[in-house]
Coordinates of N, CA and C in Angstrom, one line a residue:
M138 N 109.1 58.7 -44.8 CA 108.1 57.5 -44.9 C 108.3 57.3 -46.4
E139 N 108.2 55.9 -46.6 CA 108.3 55.6 -48.2 C 106.9 56.1 -48.8
R140 N 107.0 56.2 -50.1 CA 106.0 56.6 -50.8 C 104.6 55.7 -50.8
E141 N 105.0 54.2 -50.9 CA 104.2 53.4 -50.7 C 103.2 53.4 -49.6
E142 N 104.1 53.2 -48.4 CA 103.5 53.2 -47.2 C 102.6 54.6 -46.9
L143 N 103.1 55.8 -47.3 CA 102.4 57.1 -47.1 C 101.0 56.6 -47.9
K144 N 100.9 56.2 -49.2 CA 99.8 56.0 -49.8 C 98.8 55.1 -49.1
R145 N 99.4 53.9 -48.6 CA 98.6 53.1 -47.9 C 97.8 53.8 -46.8
R146 N 98.6 54.4 -45.8 CA 98.0 55.4 -44.8 C 97.0 56.3 -45.2
L147 N 97.2 56.9 -46.2 CA 96.1 57.9 -46.7 C 94.8 57.3 -47.2
I148 N 95.0 56.1 -47.8 CA 93.9 55.2 -48.1 C 93.0 54.8 -47.0
E149 N 93.8 54.6 -45.9 CA 93.1 54.0 -44.6 C 92.4 55.1 -44.0
R150 N 93.2 56.3 -44.0 CA 92.7 57.3 -42.9 C 91.6 58.4 -43.6
L151 N 91.8 58.2 -44.9 CA 90.6 59.1 -45.6 C 89.5 58.4 -46.0
A152 N 89.5 57.2 -45.7 CA 88.1 56.4 -46.0 C 86.8 56.8 -45.4
D153 N 86.7 57.4 -44.3 CA 85.7 58.0 -43.7 C 85.4 59.4 -44.0
S154 N 86.4 59.9 -44.7 CA 86.0 61.6 -44.8 C 85.4 61.8 -46.1
S155 N 84.4 62.7 -46.2 CA 83.9 63.1 -47.3 C 84.8 63.8 -48.2
S156 N 84.5 63.6 -49.5 CA 85.4 64.2 -50.6 C 85.5 65.8 -50.7
A157 N 84.3 66.3 -50.1 CA 84.1 67.7 -49.8 C 85.2 68.3 -48.8
L158 N 85.0 67.4 -47.7 CA 86.0 67.8 -46.7 C 87.6 67.7 -47.0
V159 N 87.8 66.9 -47.8 CA 89.2 66.5 -48.5 C 89.5 67.8 -49.3
C160 N 88.6 68.1 -50.1 CA 88.8 69.4 -51.0 C 89.0 70.6 -50.3
N161 N 88.3 70.8 -49.2 CA 88.3 72.1 -48.3 C 89.9 72.0 -47.6
A162 N 90.3 70.7 -47.2 CA 91.5 70.6 -46.5 C 92.6 71.1 -47.3
Y163 N 92.5 70.7 -48.7 CA 93.5 71.0 -49.9 C 93.3 72.6 -49.9
D164 N 92.2 73.2 -50.0 CA 92.1 74.7 -50.2 C 92.7 75.4 -48.9
F165 N 92.7 74.7 -47.9 CA 93.1 75.7 -46.6 C 95.0 75.5 -46.7
M166 N 95.5 74.4 -47.5 CA 96.7 74.3 -47.6 C 97.2 75.1 -48.6
G167 N 96.3 75.7 -49.4 CA 96.7 76.6 -50.5 C 96.9 75.8 -51.9
L168 N 96.3 74.6 -51.8 CA 96.4 73.6 -53.0 C 94.9 73.5 -53.6
H169 N 94.8 72.8 -54.7 CA 93.6 72.5 -55.5 C 93.6 71.0 -55.6
A170 N 92.5 70.3 -55.3 CA 92.3 69.0 -55.5 C 91.3 69.0 -57.0
P171 N 92.0 68.4 -58.0 CA 91.2 68.5 -59.1 C 90.0 67.5 -59.2
C172 N 89.0 68.1 -59.9 CA 87.8 67.1 -59.7 C 87.0 66.9 -61.2
A173 N 86.4 65.7 -61.2 CA 85.7 65.5 -62.4 C 84.3 66.5 -62.5
D174 N 83.8 66.6 -63.5 CA 82.7 67.3 -63.8 C 81.4 66.7 -63.5
W175 N 80.3 67.3 -63.4 CA 79.0 66.7 -62.8 C 78.4 65.5 -63.8
N176 N 79.0 65.4 -65.1 CA 78.5 64.0 -65.9 C 79.1 62.7 -65.2
V177 N 80.0 62.8 -64.1 CA 80.5 61.6 -63.8 C 79.9 61.5 -62.3
K178 N 79.1 60.3 -62.1 CA 78.3 60.3 -60.9 C 78.6 59.1 -60.1
Y179 N 78.4 59.1 -58.6 CA 78.6 58.1 -57.8 C 77.3 57.2 -58.0
L180 N 77.4 56.1 -58.7 CA 76.3 55.2 -58.9 C 75.8 54.4 -57.8
T181 N 76.8 54.3 -56.8 CA 76.5 53.4 -55.7 C 76.8 54.3 -54.5
P182 N 75.9 55.3 -54.3 CA 76.0 56.4 -53.2 C 75.5 55.6 -51.9
E183 N 75.0 54.6 -51.8 CA 74.9 54.1 -50.3 C 76.1 53.4 -49.9
F184 N 77.2 53.4 -50.4 CA 78.4 52.9 -50.0 C 79.2 54.1 -49.6
P185 N 80.3 53.4 -48.8 CA 81.1 54.7 -48.0 C 82.0 55.2 -49.3
P186 N 82.9 56.2 -49.0 CA 83.4 57.0 -50.1 C 84.5 55.8 -50.9
L187 N 84.8 56.1 -52.0 CA 85.8 55.3 -52.8 C 87.2 55.8 -52.6
V188 N 88.1 55.1 -52.2 CA 89.6 55.7 -51.9 C 90.5 54.6 -52.3
G189 N 91.3 54.8 -53.3 CA 92.2 53.9 -53.5 C 93.2 54.5 -54.7
E190 N 94.1 53.6 -55.3 CA 95.1 53.9 -56.2 C 94.5 53.6 -57.5
A191 N 94.8 54.5 -58.5 CA 94.1 54.3 -59.9 C 95.1 53.2 -60.7
I192 N 94.4 52.5 -61.6 CA 95.1 51.7 -62.5 C 94.2 52.3 -63.8
T193 N 94.7 52.6 -65.0 CA 94.1 53.3 -66.0 C 94.0 52.4 -67.2
I194 N 92.9 52.4 -68.1 CA 92.9 51.8 -69.3 C 91.8 52.5 -70.1
K195 N 91.8 52.3 -71.4 CA 90.6 53.1 -72.2 C 90.1 51.7 -73.1
L196 N 88.7 52.0 -73.3 CA 87.7 50.9 -73.8 C 86.9 51.8 -74.8
D197 N 86.8 51.1 -76.0 CA 85.8 51.2 -76.8 C 84.8 50.2 -77.1
C198 N 83.5 50.6 -76.6 CA 82.6 49.4 -76.6 C 81.2 49.9 -77.2
S199 N 81.5 51.0 -78.1 CA 80.2 51.5 -78.8 C 80.3 51.7 -80.3
T200 N 81.4 51.1 -80.9 CA 81.5 51.1 -82.3 C 81.1 49.8 -83.0
P201 N 80.1 49.8 -83.6 CA 79.3 48.8 -84.4 C 80.4 48.0 -85.0
D202 N 80.5 46.6 -85.1 CA 81.3 45.8 -86.2 C 80.7 44.4 -86.2
D203 N 81.4 43.5 -86.8 CA 80.8 42.0 -86.9 C 81.9 41.3 -86.2
E204 N 82.5 41.7 -85.3 CA 83.5 41.0 -84.6 C 82.8 40.3 -83.3
I205 N 83.3 39.2 -82.7 CA 83.0 38.8 -81.3 C 82.9 39.7 -80.3
R206 N 82.0 39.7 -79.7 CA 81.7 41.0 -78.6 C 82.6 40.6 -77.3
Y207 N 83.0 39.3 -76.9 CA 83.5 39.1 -75.7 C 84.9 39.0 -75.8
E208 N 85.6 39.5 -74.9 CA 87.3 39.4 -75.0 C 87.7 37.9 -74.8
W209 N 87.1 37.0 -74.0 CA 87.5 35.7 -74.3 C 87.4 34.9 -75.2
D210 N 86.6 35.5 -76.2 CA 86.4 34.9 -77.6 C 87.2 35.3 -78.6
A211 N 87.8 36.5 -78.1 CA 88.6 37.3 -79.2 C 89.5 36.6 -80.0
G212 N 90.0 35.7 -79.6 CA 91.4 35.0 -79.9 C 90.9 34.2 -81.3
E213 N 89.7 33.7 -81.5 CA 89.1 33.2 -82.6 C 89.1 34.0 -83.9
K214 N 89.3 35.3 -83.7 CA 89.6 36.0 -84.8 C 90.8 36.8 -84.8
E215 N 91.7 36.4 -84.3 CA 93.3 36.8 -84.3 C 93.2 38.0 -83.6
K216 N 92.4 38.2 -82.3 CA 92.5 39.4 -81.4 C 93.0 39.0 -80.2
A217 N 93.9 38.4 -80.2 CA 94.6 37.9 -78.8 C 95.0 39.2 -78.2
P218 N 95.8 40.1 -78.9 CA 96.3 41.4 -78.0 C 95.2 42.2 -77.4
V219 N 93.9 42.0 -77.9 CA 92.8 43.0 -77.3 C 92.6 42.1 -75.8
K220 N 92.6 40.6 -76.0 CA 92.1 40.0 -74.9 C 93.3 40.0 -73.9
N221 N 94.6 40.0 -74.2 CA 95.6 40.0 -73.4 C 95.8 41.3 -72.8
L222 N 95.5 42.4 -73.2 CA 95.6 43.6 -72.6 C 94.7 43.8 -71.4
Y223 N 93.4 43.3 -71.5 CA 92.4 43.3 -70.3 C 93.1 42.3 -69.1
Y224 N 93.4 41.3 -69.6 CA 93.8 40.4 -68.6 C 95.2 40.6 -68.1
E225 N 95.9 41.5 -69.0 CA 97.1 42.2 -68.2 C 96.8 43.2 -67.3
M226 N 95.7 43.9 -67.5 CA 95.3 44.8 -66.3 C 94.6 43.8 -65.2
I227 N 94.2 42.9 -65.1 CA 93.8 42.1 -64.0 C 94.8 41.5 -63.5
S228 N 95.7 41.2 -64.1 CA 97.1 40.6 -63.6 C 97.7 41.6 -62.5
R229 N 97.7 42.7 -63.2 CA 98.4 43.9 -62.4 C 97.6 44.3 -61.2
I230 N 96.3 44.2 -61.2 CA 95.5 44.5 -59.8 C 95.7 43.4 -59.0
E231 N 95.8 42.1 -59.4 CA 96.2 41.0 -58.5 C 97.6 41.1 -57.8
K232 N 98.5 41.7 -58.5 CA 99.9 41.9 -57.9 C 99.9 43.2 -57.2
A233 N 98.9 44.1 -57.3 CA 99.1 45.4 -56.4 C 99.3 45.3 -54.9
S234 N 99.8 46.0 -54.4 CA 100.0 46.1 -53.0 C 98.8 47.1 -52.2
L235 N 98.4 48.0 -53.0 CA 97.4 49.0 -52.5 C 95.9 48.6 -53.2
P236 N 94.9 49.0 -52.6 CA 93.6 49.0 -53.2 C 93.4 49.7 -54.5
Q237 N 93.1 48.9 -55.5 CA 93.0 49.4 -56.8 C 91.7 50.1 -57.2
V238 N 91.8 51.0 -58.0 CA 90.3 51.6 -58.5 C 90.6 51.5 -60.1
V239 N 89.8 50.7 -60.8 CA 90.0 50.7 -62.2 C 89.3 51.8 -62.9
V240 N 90.1 52.5 -63.6 CA 89.8 53.9 -64.1 C 89.6 53.6 -65.7
I241 N 88.5 53.7 -66.2 CA 88.3 53.3 -67.6 C 87.7 54.5 -68.3
E242 N 88.5 55.0 -69.2 CA 88.1 56.0 -70.3 C 87.2 55.6 -71.4
S243 N 85.9 55.7 -71.3 CA 85.2 55.2 -72.5 C 85.7 56.1 -73.9
V244 N 86.0 55.6 -74.9 CA 86.3 56.3 -76.1 C 85.4 55.9 -77.1
G245 N 85.4 56.6 -78.3 CA 84.5 56.4 -79.3 C 83.0 57.4 -78.9
D246 N 81.8 56.6 -79.2 CA 80.7 57.4 -78.8 C 80.3 56.8 -77.5
Y247 N 80.9 57.3 -76.5 CA 80.8 56.8 -75.1 C 79.7 56.7 -74.3
K248 N 78.6 57.1 -75.1 CA 77.2 57.2 -74.3 C 76.4 56.2 -75.0
T249 N 76.6 55.3 -75.8 CA 76.0 54.3 -76.3 C 76.5 52.9 -76.1
G250 N 77.5 52.7 -75.4 CA 77.9 51.4 -75.0 C 78.2 51.3 -73.4
A251 N 77.7 50.1 -72.9 CA 77.9 49.8 -71.3 C 79.3 49.5 -71.3
V252 N 80.0 50.1 -70.3 CA 81.5 49.8 -70.0 C 81.6 48.7 -69.1
I253 N 80.9 48.7 -68.0 CA 80.9 47.7 -67.0 C 79.5 47.2 -66.5
G254 N 79.7 45.8 -66.3 CA 78.3 45.1 -65.9 C 78.6 44.4 -64.7
D255 N 77.9 43.7 -64.2 CA 78.0 42.7 -62.9 C 79.0 41.7 -63.1
G256 N 79.4 41.1 -64.2 CA 80.4 40.2 -64.4 C 82.0 40.9 -64.4
M257 N 81.9 41.9 -64.9 CA 83.2 42.8 -64.8 C 83.4 43.2 -63.4
A258 N 82.3 43.6 -62.8 CA 82.5 43.9 -61.3 C 82.9 42.9 -60.5
K259 N 82.5 41.7 -60.7 CA 82.9 40.4 -60.0 C 84.6 40.2 -60.2
T260 N 84.8 40.4 -61.5 CA 86.2 40.0 -61.9 C 87.2 41.1 -61.2
F261 N 86.6 42.3 -61.3 CA 87.8 43.3 -60.4 C 87.8 43.0 -59.1
L262 N 86.6 42.8 -58.4 CA 86.6 42.5 -57.1 C 87.4 41.4 -56.6
A263 N 87.6 40.2 -57.4 CA 88.1 39.0 -57.0 C 89.7 39.2 -57.4
A264 N 90.2 40.1 -58.2 CA 91.4 40.5 -58.4 C 91.9 41.4 -57.2
G265 N 91.1 42.2 -56.5 CA 91.6 42.9 -55.5 C 91.1 44.4 -55.7
A266 N 90.3 44.8 -56.6 CA 89.9 46.3 -56.9 C 89.0 46.5 -55.7
V267 N 88.8 47.7 -55.7 CA 87.7 48.3 -54.5 C 86.7 49.0 -55.3
G268 N 87.2 49.5 -56.6 CA 86.0 50.3 -57.3 C 86.4 50.6 -58.7
C269 N 85.4 51.1 -59.5 CA 85.5 51.3 -60.8 C 85.1 52.8 -61.1
V270 N 85.7 53.4 -61.9 CA 85.4 54.8 -62.3 C 85.4 54.8 -63.9
T271 N 84.5 55.4 -64.4 CA 84.5 55.6 -66.0 C 83.7 56.7 -66.2
N272 N 83.9 57.2 -67.5 CA 83.0 58.4 -67.9 C 81.9 57.8 -68.7
G273 N 82.1 56.6 -69.0 CA 81.0 56.1 -69.9 C 79.8 55.3 -68.9
A274 N 79.1 54.4 -69.8 CA 77.8 53.8 -69.0 C 78.2 52.6 -68.3
V275 N 77.2 52.4 -67.6 CA 77.1 51.2 -66.8 C 75.8 50.4 -66.9
R276 N 75.8 49.1 -66.9 CA 74.4 48.2 -66.8 C 74.6 47.3 -65.6
D277 N 73.4 46.5 -65.3 CA 73.3 45.5 -64.3 C 73.6 46.1 -62.9
I278 N 73.2 47.6 -62.7 CA 73.6 48.3 -61.7 C 73.1 47.6 -60.4
Q279 N 71.8 47.2 -60.3 CA 71.5 46.5 -59.0 C 72.4 45.3 -58.7
D280 N 72.7 44.6 -59.6 CA 73.5 43.4 -59.4 C 75.1 43.9 -59.2
V281 N 75.4 45.1 -59.8 CA 76.8 45.6 -59.4 C 76.8 45.9 -57.9
K282 N 75.7 46.7 -57.4 CA 75.8 47.1 -56.0 C 75.8 45.6 -55.1
K283 N 75.1 44.6 -55.6 CA 75.2 43.6 -54.7 C 76.6 42.9 -54.6
T284 N 77.5 43.2 -55.5 CA 78.9 42.8 -55.5 C 79.6 43.7 -54.5
G285 N 79.3 44.9 -54.2 CA 79.9 45.6 -53.3 C 81.0 46.7 -54.1
L286 N 81.0 46.6 -55.5 CA 81.9 47.4 -56.2 C 81.5 48.7 -56.2
K287 N 82.2 49.5 -55.7 CA 82.0 51.4 -55.7 C 82.3 51.7 -56.9
T288 N 81.3 52.2 -57.7 CA 81.2 52.7 -59.0 C 80.8 54.0 -59.5
F289 N 81.7 54.6 -60.2 CA 81.2 56.0 -60.7 C 81.1 55.8 -62.2
G290 N 80.0 56.5 -63.0 CA 79.9 56.4 -64.2 C 78.9 57.6 -64.7
G291 N 78.9 57.6 -65.9 CA 78.0 58.7 -66.6 C 76.6 58.5 -66.6
G292 N 76.1 57.1 -66.5 CA 74.8 56.9 -66.6 C 74.5 55.5 -66.8
F293 N 73.6 55.0 -67.4 CA 73.1 53.6 -67.7 C 72.8 53.3 -69.3
V294 N 73.4 52.2 -69.7 CA 73.1 51.9 -70.9 C 72.9 50.2 -70.9
V295 N 72.1 49.6 -71.5 CA 71.9 48.3 -71.3 C 72.8 47.5 -72.3
N296 N 73.3 47.9 -73.4 CA 74.0 46.9 -74.0 C 75.4 47.5 -74.6
H297 N 76.1 46.9 -75.3 CA 77.5 47.3 -75.8 C 77.9 46.5 -77.1
Y298 N 78.8 46.9 -77.9 CA 79.3 46.3 -79.0 C 80.7 45.6 -78.4
S299 N 81.7 45.3 -79.4 CA 82.7 44.5 -79.2 C 83.5 45.3 -78.2
L300 N 84.3 44.9 -77.4 CA 85.2 45.5 -76.4 C 86.7 45.6 -76.9
R301 N 87.1 47.0 -77.1 CA 88.4 47.2 -77.7 C 89.1 47.9 -76.6
W302 N 90.0 47.2 -75.9 CA 91.0 47.8 -74.8 C 92.1 48.3 -75.5
S303 N 92.5 49.6 -74.9 CA 93.8 50.1 -75.3 C 94.3 50.9 -74.1
G304 N 95.6 51.5 -74.3 CA 96.2 52.5 -73.4 C 96.5 52.3 -71.9
L305 N 96.7 50.7 -71.7 CA 96.7 50.3 -70.3 C 97.9 51.1 -69.7
G306 N 97.5 51.8 -68.6 CA 98.7 52.7 -67.8 C 98.9 53.9 -68.4
E307 N 98.3 54.5 -69.4 CA 98.2 55.7 -69.8 C 97.2 56.6 -69.2
P308 N 97.5 58.0 -69.2 CA 96.7 58.9 -68.7 C 95.2 58.9 -69.4
V309 N 94.3 58.9 -68.8 CA 93.0 59.2 -69.2 C 92.3 60.2 -68.7
N310 N 91.1 60.5 -69.4 CA 90.3 61.7 -68.9 C 89.0 61.2 -68.7
I311 N 88.5 61.6 -67.4 CA 87.1 61.3 -66.9 C 86.5 62.5 -66.6
G312 N 85.6 63.0 -67.2 CA 84.7 64.3 -66.9 C 85.6 65.4 -66.8
G313 N 86.6 65.5 -67.6 CA 87.6 66.6 -67.6 C 88.6 66.6 -66.5
L314 N 88.5 65.2 -65.8 CA 89.5 65.0 -64.7 C 90.7 64.3 -65.3
E315 N 92.0 64.7 -65.5 CA 93.1 63.8 -66.0 C 93.4 62.8 -64.7
I316 N 93.5 61.5 -65.0 CA 93.9 60.6 -64.0 C 94.9 59.8 -64.5
R317 N 95.9 59.5 -63.7 CA 97.3 58.6 -64.1 C 97.2 57.4 -63.3
T318 N 97.8 56.3 -63.9 CA 97.9 55.3 -63.1 C 98.8 55.6 -62.0
G319 N 98.4 55.2 -60.7 CA 99.2 55.6 -59.5 C 98.8 56.7 -58.7
D320 N 97.6 57.6 -59.3 CA 97.3 58.6 -58.6 C 96.3 58.0 -57.3
L321 N 96.1 58.8 -56.5 CA 95.1 58.6 -55.2 C 93.9 59.2 -55.7
I322 N 92.6 58.4 -55.7 CA 91.5 58.9 -55.9 C 90.5 59.0 -54.7
H323 N 89.7 59.7 -54.7 CA 88.7 59.9 -53.5 C 87.4 60.3 -54.1
G324 N 86.4 59.8 -53.7 CA 85.2 60.0 -54.5 C 83.9 59.6 -53.5
D325 N 82.7 60.4 -53.6 CA 81.5 60.1 -52.9 C 80.3 60.7 -53.6
G326 N 79.3 60.8 -53.1 CA 78.1 61.3 -53.8 C 78.1 63.0 -54.3
D327 N 79.4 63.6 -53.8 CA 79.3 64.9 -54.2 C 80.4 64.9 -55.4
G328 N 81.2 63.8 -55.8 CA 82.0 63.9 -56.9 C 83.5 63.2 -56.6
L329 N 84.1 63.2 -57.7 CA 85.6 62.5 -57.8 C 86.6 63.5 -57.7
I330 N 87.6 63.2 -57.2 CA 88.7 64.0 -57.2 C 90.3 63.2 -57.0
T331 N 91.2 63.8 -57.4 CA 92.6 63.2 -57.2 C 93.2 64.1 -56.1
L332 N 94.1 63.3 -55.5 CA 94.9 64.0 -54.3 C 96.2 64.4 -54.8
P333 N 96.5 65.6 -54.9 CA 97.9 66.0 -55.2 C 98.9 65.7 -54.2
E334 N 99.8 65.2 -54.9 CA 101.1 64.7 -53.8 C 101.6 65.6 -53.0
A335 N 101.5 67.0 -53.4 CA 102.1 68.1 -52.6 C 101.2 68.0 -51.2
G336 N 100.1 67.7 -51.0 CA 99.4 67.5 -49.8 C 99.5 66.4 -48.9
W337 N 100.1 65.5 -49.5 CA 99.9 64.2 -48.9 C 100.3 64.0 -47.4
N338 N 101.4 64.7 -47.0 CA 102.0 64.5 -45.7 C 101.1 65.5 -44.7
K339 N 100.0 66.3 -45.3 CA 99.4 67.1 -44.3 C 97.9 66.9 -44.4
V340 N 97.4 66.2 -45.3 CA 96.0 66.4 -45.7 C 95.1 65.7 -44.6
V341 N 95.8 64.5 -44.0 CA 94.8 64.1 -42.8 C 94.7 64.7 -41.7
R342 N 95.7 65.5 -41.3 CA 95.6 66.3 -40.3 C 94.8 67.5 -40.6
A343 N 95.2 68.1 -41.5 CA 94.4 69.3 -42.1 C 92.9 68.9 -42.2
C344 N 92.5 67.7 -42.5 CA 91.1 67.4 -42.4 C 90.4 67.7 -40.8
R345 N 91.3 67.2 -40.1 CA 90.9 67.2 -38.7 C 90.6 68.8 -38.3
Y346 N 91.5 69.5 -38.6 CA 91.2 71.1 -38.4 C 90.2 71.7 -39.2
V347 N 89.9 71.3 -40.3 CA 88.9 71.8 -41.2 C 87.5 71.3 -40.5
M348 N 87.4 70.0 -40.0 CA 86.3 69.7 -39.5 C 86.0 70.6 -38.2
D349 N 86.7 71.0 -37.5 CA 86.7 71.8 -36.2 C 86.2 73.2 -36.7
F350 N 87.0 73.5 -37.6 CA 86.7 75.0 -38.4 C 85.3 75.1 -38.6
E351 N 84.8 74.1 -39.5 CA 83.2 74.1 -40.0 C 82.3 74.0 -39.0
K352 N 82.6 73.4 -37.8 CA 81.7 73.3 -36.8 C 81.5 74.8 -36.1
Q353 N 82.7 75.3 -36.0 CA 82.4 76.5 -35.4 C 82.0 77.5 -36.3
A354 N 82.3 77.6 -37.7 CA 81.6 78.4 -38.5 C 80.3 78.3 -38.7
H355 N 79.8 77.1 -38.7 CA 78.2 77.0 -39.0 C 77.5 77.5 -37.9
V356 N 78.2 77.3 -36.4 CA 77.5 77.9 -35.4 C 77.2 79.4 -35.8
I357 N 78.3 80.1 -36.1 CA 78.5 81.4 -36.6 C 77.3 82.0 -37.4
L358 N 77.1 81.1 -38.5 CA 76.2 81.2 -39.6 C 75.0 81.2 -39.2
R359 N 74.7 80.5 -38.2 CA 73.1 80.0 -37.7 C 72.9 81.3 -36.8
R360 N 73.5 82.1 -36.2 CA 73.1 83.0 -35.0 C 72.4 84.1 -35.8
T361 N 71.3 84.4 -35.1 CA 70.5 85.4 -35.4 C 70.5 86.7 -34.9
E362 N 71.2 86.8 -33.7 CA 71.4 87.9 -32.7 C 72.5 88.8 -33.4
I363 N 73.4 88.4 -34.5 CA 74.4 89.3 -35.1 C 74.2 89.7 -36.5
S364 N 74.8 90.6 -36.9 CA 74.6 91.1 -38.3 C 75.4 90.3 -39.3
A365 N 75.2 90.4 -40.5 CA 76.0 89.9 -41.7 C 77.4 90.2 -41.5
C366 N 77.6 91.7 -41.3 CA 79.0 92.2 -41.0 C 79.7 91.5 -40.0
E367 N 79.1 91.4 -39.0 CA 79.7 90.7 -37.7 C 80.0 89.3 -38.0
K368 N 79.2 88.6 -38.7 CA 79.4 87.2 -39.2 C 80.6 87.2 -40.0
E369 N 80.7 88.2 -41.1 CA 81.9 88.2 -42.0 C 83.0 88.4 -41.2
K370 N 83.0 89.3 -40.1 CA 84.3 89.6 -39.4 C 84.8 88.4 -38.6
A371 N 83.8 87.7 -37.9 CA 84.1 86.4 -37.0 C 84.5 85.3 -37.9
L372 N 84.0 85.1 -39.2 CA 84.3 84.0 -39.9 C 85.9 84.2 -40.4
G373 N 86.3 85.6 -40.9 CA 87.5 85.8 -41.3 C 88.5 85.7 -40.3
A374 N 88.2 86.0 -39.0 CA 89.1 85.6 -37.8 C 89.3 84.1 -37.8
L375 N 88.2 83.5 -37.9 CA 88.2 82.1 -37.5 C 88.9 81.5 -38.6
S376 N 88.8 81.9 -40.0 CA 89.5 81.3 -41.0 C 91.0 81.6 -40.8
A377 N 91.4 82.8 -40.6 CA 92.8 82.9 -40.3 C 93.2 82.2 -39.3
Q378 N 92.6 81.9 -38.1 CA 93.2 81.0 -37.0 C 93.5 79.7 -37.5
Y379 N 92.4 79.2 -38.3 CA 92.8 77.7 -38.7 C 93.7 77.6 -39.7
G380 N 93.7 78.5 -40.6 CA 94.7 78.6 -41.6 C 96.2 78.5 -41.0
A381 N 96.3 79.4 -40.0 CA 97.6 79.4 -39.2 C 97.9 77.9 -38.5
Y382 N 96.9 77.4 -38.0 CA 97.1 76.0 -37.7 C 97.6 74.9 -38.7
I383 N 96.9 74.9 -39.8 CA 97.2 74.3 -40.9 C 98.6 74.3 -41.5
A384 N 98.9 75.7 -41.7 CA 100.3 76.1 -42.2 C 101.5 75.6 -41.3
A385 N 101.1 75.5 -40.0 CA 102.2 75.0 -38.9 C 102.3 73.5 -38.9
I386 N 101.5 72.8 -39.6 CA 101.5 71.3 -39.6 C 102.9 70.9 -40.1
D387 N 103.7 70.2 -39.2 CA 105.0 69.6 -40.0 C 105.0 68.6 -40.8
S388 N 105.2 68.8 -42.0 CA 105.1 67.6 -43.0 C 106.0 66.4 -42.8
A389 N 106.9 66.6 -41.7 CA 107.6 65.4 -41.2 C 107.1 64.4 -40.3
D390 N 106.0 65.0 -39.8 CA 105.3 64.2 -38.8 C 104.6 63.0 -39.4
E391 N 104.3 62.0 -38.6 CA 103.5 60.7 -39.2 C 102.2 61.2 -39.6
V392 N 101.7 60.6 -40.7 CA 100.5 60.9 -41.2 C 99.5 60.3 -40.3

């Protein structure tokens, strides 16, 4: 299966899975799904999980200056490269064949400037993005929610300074998680992860096994007529059983 088609199927088939389930599936495969730290939160938790392909960029919106704030005015002060970089990203989103997640690393004093608001959210959605991830701040959150854009961020700040875009397509750091353009992202109210490519061929089927394992494990954990030692033994046997099931998944099978 071609890489692009494999990505598409993963995005579609993991859309209803929790991020914790996906993490556990990777653990059962002997892999690790890297995650952002607790400073990055799902600010639209009423929405389903965010799943898509990353497009990365950096933004300094917290450094005071006397420049015009808005990217569409930047040309008046010979700042066309700054303006063009932002719209180059929008153009790439429009041309992408997979659902895009805009990943913005807020640089500078990232806690004092709003990275995204409702206007930018509408622009991203119109271009074909499904979500935005930033380590920085968000504003207009109620209106962002109305647009439907799934959004991760560090918190809320009401204003920002000039928007200085850089590093389109370069690796970014979001809450300790390195994200590269083209990475597959999965996130919900528990947090944000990237999906290591080594597990792409197995993770969907591994999730199904892990769901079954967890249902049986929770039944064992709730039992009151057996001791902790008996529970440990039963869980060990169950874990070994499902570990063998997952190890036996043929990665050549259709996802």
